[in-house]
CSV table of C-alpha atoms in Angstrom, one decimal:
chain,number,residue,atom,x,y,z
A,1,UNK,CA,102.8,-10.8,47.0
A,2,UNK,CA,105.0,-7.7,48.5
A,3,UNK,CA,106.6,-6.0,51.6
A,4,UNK,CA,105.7,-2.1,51.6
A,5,UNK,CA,107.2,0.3,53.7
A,6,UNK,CA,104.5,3.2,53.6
A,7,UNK,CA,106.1,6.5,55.3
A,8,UNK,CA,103.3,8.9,56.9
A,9,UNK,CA,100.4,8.2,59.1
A,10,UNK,CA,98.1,11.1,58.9
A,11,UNK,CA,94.4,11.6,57.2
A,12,UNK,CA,95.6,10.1,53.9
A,13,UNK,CA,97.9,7.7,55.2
A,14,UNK,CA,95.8,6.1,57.6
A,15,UNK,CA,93.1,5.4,54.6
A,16,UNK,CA,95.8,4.1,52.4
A,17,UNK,CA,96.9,1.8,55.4
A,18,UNK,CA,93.5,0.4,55.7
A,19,UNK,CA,92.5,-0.2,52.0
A,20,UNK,CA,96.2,-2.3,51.7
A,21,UNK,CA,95.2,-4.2,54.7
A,22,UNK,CA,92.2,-4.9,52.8
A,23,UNK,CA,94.1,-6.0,50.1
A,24,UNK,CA,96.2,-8.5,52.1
A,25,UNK,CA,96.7,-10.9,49.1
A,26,UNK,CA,99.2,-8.0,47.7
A,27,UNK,CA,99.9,-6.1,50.9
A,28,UNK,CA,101.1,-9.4,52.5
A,29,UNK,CA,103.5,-7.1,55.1
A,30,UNK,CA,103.9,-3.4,55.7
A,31,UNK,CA,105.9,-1.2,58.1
A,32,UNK,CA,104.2,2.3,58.8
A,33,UNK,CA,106.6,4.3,60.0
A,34,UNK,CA,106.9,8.2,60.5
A,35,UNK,CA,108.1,10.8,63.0
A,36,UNK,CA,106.0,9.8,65.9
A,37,UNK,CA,105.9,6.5,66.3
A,38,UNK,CA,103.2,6.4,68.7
A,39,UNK,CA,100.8,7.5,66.0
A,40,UNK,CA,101.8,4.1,63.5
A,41,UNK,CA,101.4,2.4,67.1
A,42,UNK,CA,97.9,3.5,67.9
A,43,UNK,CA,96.9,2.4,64.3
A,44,UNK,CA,98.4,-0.8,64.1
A,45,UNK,CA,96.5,-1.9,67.5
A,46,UNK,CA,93.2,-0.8,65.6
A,47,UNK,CA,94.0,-3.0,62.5
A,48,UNK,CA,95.6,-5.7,64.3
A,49,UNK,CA,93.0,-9.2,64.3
A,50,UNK,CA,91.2,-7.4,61.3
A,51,UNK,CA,93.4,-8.5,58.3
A,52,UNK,CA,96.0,-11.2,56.9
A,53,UNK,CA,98.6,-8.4,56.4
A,54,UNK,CA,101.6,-8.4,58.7
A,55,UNK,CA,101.9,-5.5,60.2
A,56,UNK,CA,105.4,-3.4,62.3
A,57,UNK,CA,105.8,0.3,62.7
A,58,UNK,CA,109.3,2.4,63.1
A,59,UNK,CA,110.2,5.6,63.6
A,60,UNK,CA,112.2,7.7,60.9
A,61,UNK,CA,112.4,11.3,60.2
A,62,UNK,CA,111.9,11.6,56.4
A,63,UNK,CA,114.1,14.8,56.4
A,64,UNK,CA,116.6,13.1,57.1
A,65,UNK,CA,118.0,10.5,54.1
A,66,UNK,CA,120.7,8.4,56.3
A,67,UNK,CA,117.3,7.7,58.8
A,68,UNK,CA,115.1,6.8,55.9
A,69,UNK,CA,118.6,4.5,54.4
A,70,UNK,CA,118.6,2.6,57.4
A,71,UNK,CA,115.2,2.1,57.7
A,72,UNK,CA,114.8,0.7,54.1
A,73,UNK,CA,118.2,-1.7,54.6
A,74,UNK,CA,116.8,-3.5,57.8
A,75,UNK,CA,112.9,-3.5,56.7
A,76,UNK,CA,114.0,-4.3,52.8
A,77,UNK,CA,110.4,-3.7,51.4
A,78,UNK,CA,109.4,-3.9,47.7
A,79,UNK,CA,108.3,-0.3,47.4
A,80,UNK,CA,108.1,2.6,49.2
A,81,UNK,CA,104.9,4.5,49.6
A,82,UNK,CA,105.7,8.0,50.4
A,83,UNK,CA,102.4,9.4,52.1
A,84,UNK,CA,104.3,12.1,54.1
A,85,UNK,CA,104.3,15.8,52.7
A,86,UNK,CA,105.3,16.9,49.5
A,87,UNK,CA,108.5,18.4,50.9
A,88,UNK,CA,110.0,15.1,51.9
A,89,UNK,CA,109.7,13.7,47.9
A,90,UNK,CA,113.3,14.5,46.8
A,91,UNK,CA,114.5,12.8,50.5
A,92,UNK,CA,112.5,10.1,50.0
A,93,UNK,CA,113.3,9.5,46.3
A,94,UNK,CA,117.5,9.6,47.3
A,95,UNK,CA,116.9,6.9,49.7
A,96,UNK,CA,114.9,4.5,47.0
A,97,UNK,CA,117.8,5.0,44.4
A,98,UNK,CA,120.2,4.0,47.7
A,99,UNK,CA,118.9,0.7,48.3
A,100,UNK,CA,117.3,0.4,44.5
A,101,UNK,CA,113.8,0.2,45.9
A,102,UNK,CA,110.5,1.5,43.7
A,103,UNK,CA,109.2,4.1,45.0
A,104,UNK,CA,105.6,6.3,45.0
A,105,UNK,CA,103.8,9.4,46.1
A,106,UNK,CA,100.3,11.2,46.0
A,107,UNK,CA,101.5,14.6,44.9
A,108,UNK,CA,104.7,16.0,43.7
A,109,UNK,CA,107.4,17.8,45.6
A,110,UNK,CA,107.4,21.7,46.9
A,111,UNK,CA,110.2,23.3,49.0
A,112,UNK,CA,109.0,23.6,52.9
A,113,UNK,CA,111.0,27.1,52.8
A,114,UNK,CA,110.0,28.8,49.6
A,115,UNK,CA,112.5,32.0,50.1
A,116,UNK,CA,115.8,29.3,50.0
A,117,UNK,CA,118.0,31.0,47.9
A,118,UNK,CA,119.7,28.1,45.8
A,119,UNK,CA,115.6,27.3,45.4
A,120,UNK,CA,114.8,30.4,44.5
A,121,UNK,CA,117.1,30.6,41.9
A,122,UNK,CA,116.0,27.4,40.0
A,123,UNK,CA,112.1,28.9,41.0
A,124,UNK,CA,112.6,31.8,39.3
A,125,UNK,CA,114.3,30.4,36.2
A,126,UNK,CA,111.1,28.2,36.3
A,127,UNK,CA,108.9,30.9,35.9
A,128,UNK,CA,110.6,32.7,33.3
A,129,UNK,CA,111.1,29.2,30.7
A,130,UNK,CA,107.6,27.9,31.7
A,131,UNK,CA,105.3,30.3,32.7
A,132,UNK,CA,104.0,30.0,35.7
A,133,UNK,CA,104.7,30.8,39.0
A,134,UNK,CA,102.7,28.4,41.7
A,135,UNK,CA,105.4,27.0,44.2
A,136,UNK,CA,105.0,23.2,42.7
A,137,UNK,CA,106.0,21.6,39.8
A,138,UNK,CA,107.0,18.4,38.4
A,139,UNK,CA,110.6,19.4,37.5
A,140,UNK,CA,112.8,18.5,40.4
A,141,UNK,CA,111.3,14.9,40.3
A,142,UNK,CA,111.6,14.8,36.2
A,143,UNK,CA,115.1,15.3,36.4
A,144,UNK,CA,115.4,12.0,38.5
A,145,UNK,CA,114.8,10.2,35.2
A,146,UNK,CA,117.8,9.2,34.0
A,147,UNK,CA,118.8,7.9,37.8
A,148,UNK,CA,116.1,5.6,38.2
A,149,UNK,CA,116.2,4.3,34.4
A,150,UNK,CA,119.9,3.3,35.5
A,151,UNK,CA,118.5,2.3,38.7
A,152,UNK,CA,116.1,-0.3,37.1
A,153,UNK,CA,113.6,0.6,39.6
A,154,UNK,CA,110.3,2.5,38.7
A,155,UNK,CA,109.3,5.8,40.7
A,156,UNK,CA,105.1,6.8,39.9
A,157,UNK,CA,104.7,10.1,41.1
A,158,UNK,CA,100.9,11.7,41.9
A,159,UNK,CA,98.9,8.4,42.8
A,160,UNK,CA,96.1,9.9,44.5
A,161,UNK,CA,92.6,11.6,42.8
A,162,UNK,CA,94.0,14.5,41.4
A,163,UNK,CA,96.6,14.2,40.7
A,164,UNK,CA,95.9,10.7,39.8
A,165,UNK,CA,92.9,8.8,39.4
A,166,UNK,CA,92.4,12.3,37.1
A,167,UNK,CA,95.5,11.0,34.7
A,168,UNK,CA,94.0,7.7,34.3
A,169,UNK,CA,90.3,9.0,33.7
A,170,UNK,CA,92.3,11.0,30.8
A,171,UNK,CA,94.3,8.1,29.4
A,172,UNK,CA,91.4,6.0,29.6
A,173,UNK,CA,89.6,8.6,27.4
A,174,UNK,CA,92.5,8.9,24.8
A,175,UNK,CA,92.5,4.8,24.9
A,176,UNK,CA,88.9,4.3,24.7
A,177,UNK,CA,86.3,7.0,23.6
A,178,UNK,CA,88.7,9.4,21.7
A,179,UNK,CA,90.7,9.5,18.8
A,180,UNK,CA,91.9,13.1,19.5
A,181,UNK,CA,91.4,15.2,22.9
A,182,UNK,CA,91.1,19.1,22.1
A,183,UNK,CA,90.1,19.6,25.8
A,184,UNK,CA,89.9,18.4,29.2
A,185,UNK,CA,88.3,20.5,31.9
A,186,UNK,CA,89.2,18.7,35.9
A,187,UNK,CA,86.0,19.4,38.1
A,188,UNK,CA,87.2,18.9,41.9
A,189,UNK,CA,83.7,19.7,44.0
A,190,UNK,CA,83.9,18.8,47.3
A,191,UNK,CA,80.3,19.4,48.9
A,192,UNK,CA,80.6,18.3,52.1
A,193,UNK,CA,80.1,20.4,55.7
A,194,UNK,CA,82.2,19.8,58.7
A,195,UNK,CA,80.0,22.4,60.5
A,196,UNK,CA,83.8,24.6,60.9
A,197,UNK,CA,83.7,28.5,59.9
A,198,UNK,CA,87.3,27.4,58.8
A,199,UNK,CA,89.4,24.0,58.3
A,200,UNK,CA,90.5,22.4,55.4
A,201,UNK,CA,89.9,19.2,54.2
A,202,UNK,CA,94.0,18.4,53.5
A,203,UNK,CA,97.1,19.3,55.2
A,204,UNK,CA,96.6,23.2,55.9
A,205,UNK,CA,100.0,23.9,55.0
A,206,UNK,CA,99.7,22.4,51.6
A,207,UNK,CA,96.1,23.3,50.8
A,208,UNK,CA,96.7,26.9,51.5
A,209,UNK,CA,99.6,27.2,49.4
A,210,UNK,CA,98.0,25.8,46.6
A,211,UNK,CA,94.9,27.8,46.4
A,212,UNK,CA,96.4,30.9,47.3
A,213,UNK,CA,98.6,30.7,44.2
A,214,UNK,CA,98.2,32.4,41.1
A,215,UNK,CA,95.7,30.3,38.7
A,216,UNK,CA,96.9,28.6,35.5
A,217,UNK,CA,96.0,26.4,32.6
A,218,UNK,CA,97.5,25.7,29.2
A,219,UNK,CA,96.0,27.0,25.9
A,220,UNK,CA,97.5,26.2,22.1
A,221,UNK,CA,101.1,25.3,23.3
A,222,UNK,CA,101.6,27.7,26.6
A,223,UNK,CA,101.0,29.1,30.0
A,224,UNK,CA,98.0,31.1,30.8
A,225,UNK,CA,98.8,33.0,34.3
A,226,UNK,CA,95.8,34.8,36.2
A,227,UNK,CA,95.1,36.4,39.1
A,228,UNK,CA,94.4,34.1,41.9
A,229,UNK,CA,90.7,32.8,42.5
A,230,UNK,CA,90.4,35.4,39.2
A,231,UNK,CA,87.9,32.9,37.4
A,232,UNK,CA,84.8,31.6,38.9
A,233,UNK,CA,82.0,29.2,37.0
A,234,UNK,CA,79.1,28.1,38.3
A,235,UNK,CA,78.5,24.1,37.8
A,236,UNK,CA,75.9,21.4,38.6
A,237,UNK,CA,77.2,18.4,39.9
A,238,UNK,CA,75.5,15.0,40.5
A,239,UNK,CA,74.2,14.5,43.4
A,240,UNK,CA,75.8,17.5,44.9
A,241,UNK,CA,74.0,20.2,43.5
A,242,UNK,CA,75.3,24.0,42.2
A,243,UNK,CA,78.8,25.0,43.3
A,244,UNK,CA,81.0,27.6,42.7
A,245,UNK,CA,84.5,26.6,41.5
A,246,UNK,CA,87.7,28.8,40.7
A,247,UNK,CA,90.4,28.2,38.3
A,248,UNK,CA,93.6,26.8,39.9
A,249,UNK,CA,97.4,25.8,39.2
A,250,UNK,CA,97.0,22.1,39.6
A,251,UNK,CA,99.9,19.8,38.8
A,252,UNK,CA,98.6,17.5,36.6
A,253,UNK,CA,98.2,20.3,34.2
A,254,UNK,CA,101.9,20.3,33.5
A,255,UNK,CA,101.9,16.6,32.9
A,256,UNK,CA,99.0,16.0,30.9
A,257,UNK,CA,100.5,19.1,28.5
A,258,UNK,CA,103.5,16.8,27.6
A,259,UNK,CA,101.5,13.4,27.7
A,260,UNK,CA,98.1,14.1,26.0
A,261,UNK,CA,98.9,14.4,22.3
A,262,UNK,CA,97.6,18.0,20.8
A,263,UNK,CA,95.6,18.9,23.7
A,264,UNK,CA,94.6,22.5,23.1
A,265,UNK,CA,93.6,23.2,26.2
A,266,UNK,CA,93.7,22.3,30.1
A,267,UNK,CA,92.0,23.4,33.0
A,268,UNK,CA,91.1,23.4,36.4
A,269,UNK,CA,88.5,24.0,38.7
A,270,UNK,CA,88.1,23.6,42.4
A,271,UNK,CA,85.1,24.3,44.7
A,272,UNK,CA,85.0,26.9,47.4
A,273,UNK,CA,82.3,28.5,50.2
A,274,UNK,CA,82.1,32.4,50.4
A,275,UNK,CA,83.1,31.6,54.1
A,276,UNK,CA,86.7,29.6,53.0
A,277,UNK,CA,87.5,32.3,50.8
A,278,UNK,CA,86.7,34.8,53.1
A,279,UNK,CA,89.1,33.2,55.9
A,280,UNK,CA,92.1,32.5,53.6
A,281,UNK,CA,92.0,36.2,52.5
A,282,UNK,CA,92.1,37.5,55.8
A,283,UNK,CA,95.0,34.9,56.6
A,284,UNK,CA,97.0,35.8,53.7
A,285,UNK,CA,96.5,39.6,54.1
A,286,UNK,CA,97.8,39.7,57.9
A,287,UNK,CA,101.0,37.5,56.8
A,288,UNK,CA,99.7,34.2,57.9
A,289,UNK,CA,100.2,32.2,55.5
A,290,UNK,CA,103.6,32.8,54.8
A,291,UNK,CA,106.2,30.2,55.0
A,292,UNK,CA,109.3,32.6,56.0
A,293,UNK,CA,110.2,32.1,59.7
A,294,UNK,CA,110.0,35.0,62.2
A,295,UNK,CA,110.9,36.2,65.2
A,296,UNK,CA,108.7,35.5,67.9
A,297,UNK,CA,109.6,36.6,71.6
A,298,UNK,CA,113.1,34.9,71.1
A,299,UNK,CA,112.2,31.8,68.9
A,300,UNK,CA,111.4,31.4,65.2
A,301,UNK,CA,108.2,30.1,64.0
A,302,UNK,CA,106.9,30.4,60.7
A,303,UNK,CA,103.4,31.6,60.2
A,304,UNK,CA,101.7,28.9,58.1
A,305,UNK,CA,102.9,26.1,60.3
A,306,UNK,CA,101.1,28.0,63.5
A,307,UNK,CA,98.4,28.4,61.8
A,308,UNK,CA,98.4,24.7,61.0
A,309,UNK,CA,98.6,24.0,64.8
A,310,UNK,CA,95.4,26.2,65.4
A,311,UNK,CA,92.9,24.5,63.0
A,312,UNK,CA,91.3,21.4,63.2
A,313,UNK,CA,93.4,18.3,62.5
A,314,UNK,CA,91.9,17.1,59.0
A,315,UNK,CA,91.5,13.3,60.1
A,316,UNK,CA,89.4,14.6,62.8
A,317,UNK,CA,86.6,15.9,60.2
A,318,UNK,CA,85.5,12.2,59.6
A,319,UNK,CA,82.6,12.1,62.1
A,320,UNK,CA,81.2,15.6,61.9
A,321,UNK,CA,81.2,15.7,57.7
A,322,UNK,CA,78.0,15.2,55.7
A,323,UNK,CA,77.7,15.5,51.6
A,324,UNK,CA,79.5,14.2,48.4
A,325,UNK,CA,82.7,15.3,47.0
A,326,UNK,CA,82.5,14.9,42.8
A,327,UNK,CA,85.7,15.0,40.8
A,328,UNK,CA,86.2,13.9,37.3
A,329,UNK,CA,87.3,15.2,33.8
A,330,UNK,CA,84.9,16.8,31.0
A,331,UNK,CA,86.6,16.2,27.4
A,332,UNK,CA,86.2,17.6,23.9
A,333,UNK,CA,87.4,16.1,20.8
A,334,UNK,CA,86.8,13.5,18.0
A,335,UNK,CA,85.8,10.0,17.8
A,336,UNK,CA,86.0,8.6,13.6
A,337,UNK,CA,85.7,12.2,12.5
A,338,UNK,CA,82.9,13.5,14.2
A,339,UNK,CA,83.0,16.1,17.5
A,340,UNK,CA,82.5,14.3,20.8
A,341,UNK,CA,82.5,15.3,24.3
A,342,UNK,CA,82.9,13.1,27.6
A,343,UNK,CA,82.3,13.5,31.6
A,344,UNK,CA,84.1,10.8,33.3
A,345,UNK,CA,83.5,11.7,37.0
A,346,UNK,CA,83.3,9.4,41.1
A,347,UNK,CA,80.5,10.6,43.4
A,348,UNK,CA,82.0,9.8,46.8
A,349,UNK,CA,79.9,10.0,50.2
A,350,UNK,CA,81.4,11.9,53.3
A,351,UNK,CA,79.4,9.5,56.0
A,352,UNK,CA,80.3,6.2,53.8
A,353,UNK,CA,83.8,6.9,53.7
A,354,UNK,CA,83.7,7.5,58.2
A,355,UNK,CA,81.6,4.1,58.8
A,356,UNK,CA,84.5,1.9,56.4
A,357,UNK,CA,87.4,3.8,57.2
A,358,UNK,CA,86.6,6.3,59.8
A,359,UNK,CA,87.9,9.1,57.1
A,360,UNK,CA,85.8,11.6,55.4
A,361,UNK,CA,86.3,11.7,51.7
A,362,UNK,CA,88.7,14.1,50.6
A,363,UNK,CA,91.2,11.1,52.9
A,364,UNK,CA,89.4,8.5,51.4
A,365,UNK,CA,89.9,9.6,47.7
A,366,UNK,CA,93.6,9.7,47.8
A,367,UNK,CA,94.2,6.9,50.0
A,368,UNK,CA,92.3,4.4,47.8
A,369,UNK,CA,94.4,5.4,44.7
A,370,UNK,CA,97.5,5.4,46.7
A,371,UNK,CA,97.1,2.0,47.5
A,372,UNK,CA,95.5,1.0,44.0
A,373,UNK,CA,99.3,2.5,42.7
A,374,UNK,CA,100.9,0.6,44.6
A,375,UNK,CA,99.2,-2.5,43.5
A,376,UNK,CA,99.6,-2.0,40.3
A,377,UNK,CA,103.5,-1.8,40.9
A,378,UNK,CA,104.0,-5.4,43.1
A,379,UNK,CA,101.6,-7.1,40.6
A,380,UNK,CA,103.8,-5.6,37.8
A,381,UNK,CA,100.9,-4.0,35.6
A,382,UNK,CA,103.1,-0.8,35.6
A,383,UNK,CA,106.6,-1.9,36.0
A,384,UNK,CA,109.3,0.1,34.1
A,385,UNK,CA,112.5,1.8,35.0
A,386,UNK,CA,112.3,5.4,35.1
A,387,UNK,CA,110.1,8.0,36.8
A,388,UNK,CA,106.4,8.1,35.4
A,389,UNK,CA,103.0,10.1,35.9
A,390,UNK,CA,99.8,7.9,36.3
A,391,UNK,CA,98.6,8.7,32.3
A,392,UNK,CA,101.9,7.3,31.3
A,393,UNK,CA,100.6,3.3,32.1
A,394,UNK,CA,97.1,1.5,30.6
A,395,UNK,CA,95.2,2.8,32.5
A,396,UNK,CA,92.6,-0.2,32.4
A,397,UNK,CA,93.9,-2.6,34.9
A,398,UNK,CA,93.9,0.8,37.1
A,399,UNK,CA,90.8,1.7,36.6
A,400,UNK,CA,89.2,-1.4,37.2
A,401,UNK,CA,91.2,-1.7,40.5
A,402,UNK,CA,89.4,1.7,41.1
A,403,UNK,CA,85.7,-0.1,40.7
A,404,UNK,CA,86.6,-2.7,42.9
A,405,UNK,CA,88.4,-1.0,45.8
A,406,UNK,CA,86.0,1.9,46.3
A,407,UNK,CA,86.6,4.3,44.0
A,408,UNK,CA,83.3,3.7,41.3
A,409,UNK,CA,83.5,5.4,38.0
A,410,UNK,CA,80.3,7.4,36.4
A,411,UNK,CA,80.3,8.2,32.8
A,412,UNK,CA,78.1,11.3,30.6
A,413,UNK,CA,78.1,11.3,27.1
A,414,UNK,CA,76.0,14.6,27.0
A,415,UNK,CA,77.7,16.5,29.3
A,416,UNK,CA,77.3,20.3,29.9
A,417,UNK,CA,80.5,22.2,29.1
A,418,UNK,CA,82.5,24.8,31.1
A,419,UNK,CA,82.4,28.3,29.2
């Protein structure tokens, strides 16, 4: 059914790869390609005599937009699966409108070098209009709209759990079991143990930015700014058991605000060990997490990307991780008049994920909804000219593509709330 070109070949990317080659009746050919080629090598020998799908790797800085050209011109895919890091989106999205190629991601853009003065500039107007001041936000990709509407070609931004598969558990929600929403409360508990005192599940750089931030959610038409990790809950989670979870920015906050009609309010809450905090606060006090370069005996190196280069490489948790992760969406609201409340949630297993894919989970549930994006663009479920959020399509053909591809959804109809 489709050529893909899928740039990156990490934790996430690798999982992605291996659920399309799954999938060869719609992945019939892709090209993994990113800066070292080797990598894309190494897992193309692994998949090779496993699956239908035709499979090439390249090379291609995705910094650079003339590489990234080139490589779409001479591959010519269908789509574009962007699996590299956030800070490559806005590259990325330049080369699609190029060559007029759809285009996706897992999660939406944030400058590499956050004291950029030309970005500062739009950052801190940001923070003023909007209210909020966590380094990522939907805006630079919003305003490529109008460009890909002109384009004819389709850009869905955020296909991974959350954001994501979280979008479509809300659409679903609005389509299905609610006339109105008045709330929706994302639960991301990851429960599993890698046996580290310190590593993170995701791309260090990235996770540590985000939870570092100051928290946020919306309430009755605006921003609410706190401290961050200011808010802790305690929750029970099937099948995981008690966890303690603190308020975060998250990024599908900012969408769901313009997409969910009268939402009154939007949270959310991740899970975290006393052991994690304790680590990140000693990292951010002693200037490590910082993304401003400095002077090291003659060379510049900026902290965050050291300390990247210190801690365990997150596709190398897969063996040594135990436990569930659960993530899902708690609403309030009506159904025909009456109050109503929701828990729409996935239990995924750490050791499951390793044996099919040889990821843990936190890989495993963004590269399933990755590829499940991706899908639904070549088979043309979502296909529209512009650039879209995942609650923006039905999210039924999605959601089924979820049950069937490893991603099984759990409902509650009796739910207990979040104070």
């Amino acid at each position: 059914m489709g050529r893909v070109l899928i740039i990156g070949c990490g934790g996430v990317a690798s999982v992605a790869i291996r659920k399309c080659c799954q999938n060869s009746e719609v992945f019939e050919e892709i090209m993994i390609a990113s800066r070292t080629k080797s990598k894309c090598d190494a897992l193309k020998e692994k998949l090779d005599g496993t699956t239908d799908t035709e499979i090439t790797t390249a090379q291609v800085d995705a910094d650079n937009m003339e590489e990234v050209v080139a490589l779409i011109k001479s591959y010519q895919p269908d789509l574009v699966m962007n699996i590299a890091l956030p800070y490559q989106d806005l590259t990325i999205m330049d080369a699609c409108l190029a060559c007029g190629v759809n285009y996706m991601d897992t999660a939406n853009y944030e400058p590499e070098d956050i004291e950029d003065p030309a970005w500062r500039a739009v950052y801190d107007r940001r923070c003023r209009e909007e209210g909020f001041s966590a380094y990522f936000d939907y805006s630079w990709q919003w305003a490529y709209r109008k460009k890909f509407e002109e384009a004819g070609i389709t850009a869905l931004l955020g296909s991974g759990f959350d954001p994501g598969v979280t979008q479509a558990y809300c659409a679903y929600a609005l389509k299905h079991e609610f006339d109105e929403i008045d709330t929706i409360d994302i639960l991301d508990c990851n429960g599993g143990d890698h046996g580290y005192a310190f590593a993170t599940n995701f791309n260090p750089e990235i996770n540590l930015r985000e939870v570092s931030a100051p928290g946020s959610y919306w309430e009755d038409g605006h921003w609410v700014e706190v401290p961050a990790m200011s808010i802790r809950r305690t929750y029970h989670f099937d099948q995981v058991g008690a966890k303690d979870m603190y308020l975060l920015h998250h990024e599908e906050i900012e969408s769901l605000a313009k997409n969910i009609p009268g939402v009154k309010r939007i949270r959310f809450f991740m899970t975290f060990g006393q052991s994690y905090l304790d680590h990140m606060r000693c990292l951010e006090d002693v200037g490590m997490l910082s993304t401003a370069p400095i002077d090291y005996e003659g060379r510049q190196i900026v902290p965050i990307q050291f300390l990247k280069a210190l801690l365990p490489d997150p596709a190398s948790l897969g063996p040594r991780t135990t436990g569930k992760t659960n993530i899902g969406c708690i609403f309030t609201g009506k159904k025909d008049g009456r109050d109503k409340t929701y828990y729409l949630y996935n239990v995924c297993d750490h050791q499951e994920c390793y044996r099919e894919v040889g990821s843990q989970a936190i890989s495993y549930t963004t590269g399933v909804p990755a590829m499940v994006g991706a899908m639904m663009l070549l088979n043309g479920n979502w296909n529209k000219p512009g650039v879209f959020t995942v609650e923006e399509f039905d999210p039924d053909p999605y959601m089924e593509a979820l049950n069937k591809w490893g991603l099984p959804w759990q409902e509650s109809y009796d739910p207990v709330l979040v104070d």
